[in-house]
PDB file of C-alpha atoms and ligand atoms in Angstrom:
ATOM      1  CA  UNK S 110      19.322 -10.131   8.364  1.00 58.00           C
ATOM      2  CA  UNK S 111      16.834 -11.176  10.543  1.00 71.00           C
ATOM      3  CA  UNK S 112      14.107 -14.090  10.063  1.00 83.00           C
ATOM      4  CA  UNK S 113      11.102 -12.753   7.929  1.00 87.00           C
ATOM      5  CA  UNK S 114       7.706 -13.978   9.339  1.00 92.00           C
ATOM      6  CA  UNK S 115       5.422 -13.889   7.314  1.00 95.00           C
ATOM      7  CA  UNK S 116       1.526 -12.951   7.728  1.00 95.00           C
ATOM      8  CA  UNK S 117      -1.466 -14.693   5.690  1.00 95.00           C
ATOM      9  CA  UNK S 118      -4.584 -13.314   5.043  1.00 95.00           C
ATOM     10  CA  UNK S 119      -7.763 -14.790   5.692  1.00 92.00           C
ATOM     11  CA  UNK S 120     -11.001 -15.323   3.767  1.00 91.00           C
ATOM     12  CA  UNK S 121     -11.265 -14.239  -0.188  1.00 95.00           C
ATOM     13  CA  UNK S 122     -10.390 -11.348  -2.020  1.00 97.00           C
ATOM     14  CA  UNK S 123      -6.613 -10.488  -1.421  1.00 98.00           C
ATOM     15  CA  UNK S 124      -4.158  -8.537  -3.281  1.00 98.00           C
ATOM     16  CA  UNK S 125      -0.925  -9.726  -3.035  1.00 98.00           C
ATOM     17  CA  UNK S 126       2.588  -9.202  -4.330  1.00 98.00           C
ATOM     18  CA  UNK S 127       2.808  -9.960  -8.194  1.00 98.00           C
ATOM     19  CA  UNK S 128       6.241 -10.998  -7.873  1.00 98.00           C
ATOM     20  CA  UNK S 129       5.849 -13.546  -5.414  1.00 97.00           C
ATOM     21  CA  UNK S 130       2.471 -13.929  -3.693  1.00 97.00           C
ATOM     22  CA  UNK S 131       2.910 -12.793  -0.851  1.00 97.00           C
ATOM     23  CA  UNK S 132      -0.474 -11.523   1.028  1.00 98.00           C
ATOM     24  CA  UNK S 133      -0.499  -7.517   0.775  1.00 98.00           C
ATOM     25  CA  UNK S 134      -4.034  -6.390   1.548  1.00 98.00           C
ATOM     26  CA  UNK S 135      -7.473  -7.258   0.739  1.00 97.00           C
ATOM     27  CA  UNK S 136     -10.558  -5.860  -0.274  1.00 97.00           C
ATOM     28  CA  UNK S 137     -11.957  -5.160   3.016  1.00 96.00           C
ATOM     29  CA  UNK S 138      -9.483  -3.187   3.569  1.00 97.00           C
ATOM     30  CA  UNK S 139      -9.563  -1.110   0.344  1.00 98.00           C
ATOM     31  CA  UNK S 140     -10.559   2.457   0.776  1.00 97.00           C
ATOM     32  CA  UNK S 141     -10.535   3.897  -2.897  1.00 97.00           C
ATOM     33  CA  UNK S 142      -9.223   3.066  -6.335  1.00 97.00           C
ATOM     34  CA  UNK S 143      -8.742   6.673  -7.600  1.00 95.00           C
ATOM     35  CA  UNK S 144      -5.118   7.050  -6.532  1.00 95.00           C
ATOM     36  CA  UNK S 145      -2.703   7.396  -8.912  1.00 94.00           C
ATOM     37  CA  UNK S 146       0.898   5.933  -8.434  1.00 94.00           C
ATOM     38  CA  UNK S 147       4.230   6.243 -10.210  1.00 93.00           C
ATOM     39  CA  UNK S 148       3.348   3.437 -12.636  1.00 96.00           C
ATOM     40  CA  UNK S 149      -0.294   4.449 -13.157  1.00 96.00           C
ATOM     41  CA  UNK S 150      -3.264   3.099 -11.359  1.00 98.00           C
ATOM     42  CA  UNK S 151      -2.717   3.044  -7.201  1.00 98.00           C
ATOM     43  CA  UNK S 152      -5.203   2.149  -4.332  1.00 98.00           C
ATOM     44  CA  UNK S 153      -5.363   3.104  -1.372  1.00 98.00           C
ATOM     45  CA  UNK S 154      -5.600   0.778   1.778  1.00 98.00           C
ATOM     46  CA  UNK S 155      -6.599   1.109   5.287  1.00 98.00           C
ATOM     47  CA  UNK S 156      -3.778  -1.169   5.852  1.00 97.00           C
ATOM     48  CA  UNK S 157      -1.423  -4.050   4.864  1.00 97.00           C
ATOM     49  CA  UNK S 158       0.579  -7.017   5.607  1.00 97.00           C
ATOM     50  CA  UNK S 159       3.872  -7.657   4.835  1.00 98.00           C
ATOM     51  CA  UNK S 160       5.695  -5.017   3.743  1.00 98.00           C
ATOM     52  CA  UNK S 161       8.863  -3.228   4.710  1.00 97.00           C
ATOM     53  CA  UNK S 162       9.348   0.939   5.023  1.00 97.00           C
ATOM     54  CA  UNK S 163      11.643   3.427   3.777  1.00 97.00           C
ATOM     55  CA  UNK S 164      12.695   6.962   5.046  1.00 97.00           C
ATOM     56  CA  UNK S 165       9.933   8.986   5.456  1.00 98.00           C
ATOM     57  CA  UNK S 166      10.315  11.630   3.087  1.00 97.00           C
ATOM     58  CA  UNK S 167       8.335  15.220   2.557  1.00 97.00           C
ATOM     59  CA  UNK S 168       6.716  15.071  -0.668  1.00 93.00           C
ATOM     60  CA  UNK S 169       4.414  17.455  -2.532  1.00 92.00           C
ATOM     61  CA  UNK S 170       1.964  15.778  -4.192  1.00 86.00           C
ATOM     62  CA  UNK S 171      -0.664  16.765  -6.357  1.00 85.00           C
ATOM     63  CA  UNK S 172      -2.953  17.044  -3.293  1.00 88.00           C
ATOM     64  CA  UNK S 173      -0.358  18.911  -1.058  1.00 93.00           C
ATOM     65  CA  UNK S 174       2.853  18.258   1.176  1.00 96.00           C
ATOM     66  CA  UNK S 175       2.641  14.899   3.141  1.00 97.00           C
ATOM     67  CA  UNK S 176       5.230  12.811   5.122  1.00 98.00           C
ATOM     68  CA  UNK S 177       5.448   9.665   2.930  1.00 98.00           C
ATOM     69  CA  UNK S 178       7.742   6.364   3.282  1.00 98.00           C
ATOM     70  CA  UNK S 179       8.326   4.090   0.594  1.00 98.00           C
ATOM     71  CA  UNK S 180       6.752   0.151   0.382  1.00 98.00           C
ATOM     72  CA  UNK S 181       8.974  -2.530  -0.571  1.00 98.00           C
ATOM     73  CA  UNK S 182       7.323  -6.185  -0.274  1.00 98.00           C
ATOM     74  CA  UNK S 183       8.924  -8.107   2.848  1.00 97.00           C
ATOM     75  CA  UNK S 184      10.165 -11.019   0.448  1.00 96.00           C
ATOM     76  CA  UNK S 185      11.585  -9.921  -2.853  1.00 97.00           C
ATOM     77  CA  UNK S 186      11.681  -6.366  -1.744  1.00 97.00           C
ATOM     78  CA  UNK S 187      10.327  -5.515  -4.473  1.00 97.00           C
ATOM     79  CA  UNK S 188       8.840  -1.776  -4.657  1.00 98.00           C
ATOM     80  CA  UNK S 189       4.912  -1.334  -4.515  1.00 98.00           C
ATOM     81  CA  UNK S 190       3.803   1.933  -3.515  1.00 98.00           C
ATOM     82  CA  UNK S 191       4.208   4.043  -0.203  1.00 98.00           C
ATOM     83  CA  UNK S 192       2.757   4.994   3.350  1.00 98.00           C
ATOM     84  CA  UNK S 193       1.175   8.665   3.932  1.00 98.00           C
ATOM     85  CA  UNK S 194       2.570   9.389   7.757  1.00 98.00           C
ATOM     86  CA  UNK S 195       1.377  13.110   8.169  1.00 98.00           C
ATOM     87  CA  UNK S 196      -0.856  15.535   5.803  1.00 97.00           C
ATOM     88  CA  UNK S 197      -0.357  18.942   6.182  1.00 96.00           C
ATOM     89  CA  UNK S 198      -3.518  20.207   4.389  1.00 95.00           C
ATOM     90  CA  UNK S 199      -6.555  19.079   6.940  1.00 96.00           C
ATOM     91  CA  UNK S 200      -8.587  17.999   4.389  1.00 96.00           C
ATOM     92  CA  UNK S 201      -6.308  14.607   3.753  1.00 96.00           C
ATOM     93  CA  UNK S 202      -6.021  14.069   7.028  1.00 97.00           C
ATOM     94  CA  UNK S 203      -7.682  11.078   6.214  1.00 97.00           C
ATOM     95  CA  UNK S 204      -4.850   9.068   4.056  1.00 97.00           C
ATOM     96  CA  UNK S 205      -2.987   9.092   7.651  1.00 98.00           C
ATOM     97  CA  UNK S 206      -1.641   5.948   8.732  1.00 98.00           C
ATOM     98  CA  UNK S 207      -2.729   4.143   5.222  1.00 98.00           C
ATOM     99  CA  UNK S 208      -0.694   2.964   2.524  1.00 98.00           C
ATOM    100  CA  UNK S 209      -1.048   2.755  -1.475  1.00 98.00           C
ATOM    101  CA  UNK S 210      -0.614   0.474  -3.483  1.00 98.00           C
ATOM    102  CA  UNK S 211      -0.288   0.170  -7.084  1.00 98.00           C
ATOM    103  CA  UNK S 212      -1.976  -1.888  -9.487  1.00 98.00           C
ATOM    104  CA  UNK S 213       0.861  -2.693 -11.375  1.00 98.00           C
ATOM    105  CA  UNK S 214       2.696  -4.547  -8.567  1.00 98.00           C
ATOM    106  CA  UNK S 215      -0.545  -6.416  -7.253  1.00 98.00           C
ATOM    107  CA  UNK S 216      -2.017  -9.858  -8.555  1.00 98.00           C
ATOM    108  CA  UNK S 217      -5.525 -10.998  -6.872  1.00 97.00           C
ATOM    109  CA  UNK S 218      -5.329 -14.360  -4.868  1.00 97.00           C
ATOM    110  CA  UNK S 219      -8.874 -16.014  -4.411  1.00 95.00           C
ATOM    111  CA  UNK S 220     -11.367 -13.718  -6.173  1.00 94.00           C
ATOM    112  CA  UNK S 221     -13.519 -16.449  -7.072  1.00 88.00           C
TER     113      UNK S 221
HETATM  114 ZN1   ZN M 499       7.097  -9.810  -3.260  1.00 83.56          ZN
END
């Protein structure tokens, strides 16, 4: 195993890893809240800190086949959502290259 570095946001506003508080994304960075995840609520992210990557996988989702990879949190490991790669159907083109991440798994670190 290598050393883990890991990143810290700055400013306010960040969602991080309920398990251990790690710094996952933030609220600049959130696109929309009307994803839905394996545990229920999921948002989706124009990108993140701090997280490790599965296979990438083909997976047919309710809005078509994409090229997803699984998110683990860089510390406990613990699972938190996944990566769209590649979209097949052109009109979700747009998830490309960002990641969800679901409610459950989050906590909020300096929302006030
Ligand atoms: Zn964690």
């Amino acid at each position: 195993m290598g050393k883990i570095i890991i990143e810290y946001l700055e400013g306010k506003k960040i969602y991080a890893c309920k398990n251990c508080n790690v710094h996952l994304s933030n609220q600049d960075y959130l696109t929309s809240k009307q994803f839905t995840g394996k545990s229920g609520t999921a948002f989706l992210f124009e990108k993140g800190v701090n997280y490790l990557t599965g296979i990438p996988e083909d997976k047919r989702l309710r809005t078509g086949l994409h090229t997803t990879q699984d998110i683990m949190c860089i510390k406990c490991q613990t699972y938190l959502g996944w990566k769209y790669l590649h979209a097949y159907e052109q009109s979700e083109k747009y998830k490309e290259g960002k990641i969800i991440l679901e409610k459950l798994f989050l906590t909020k670190i300096k929302w006030n």
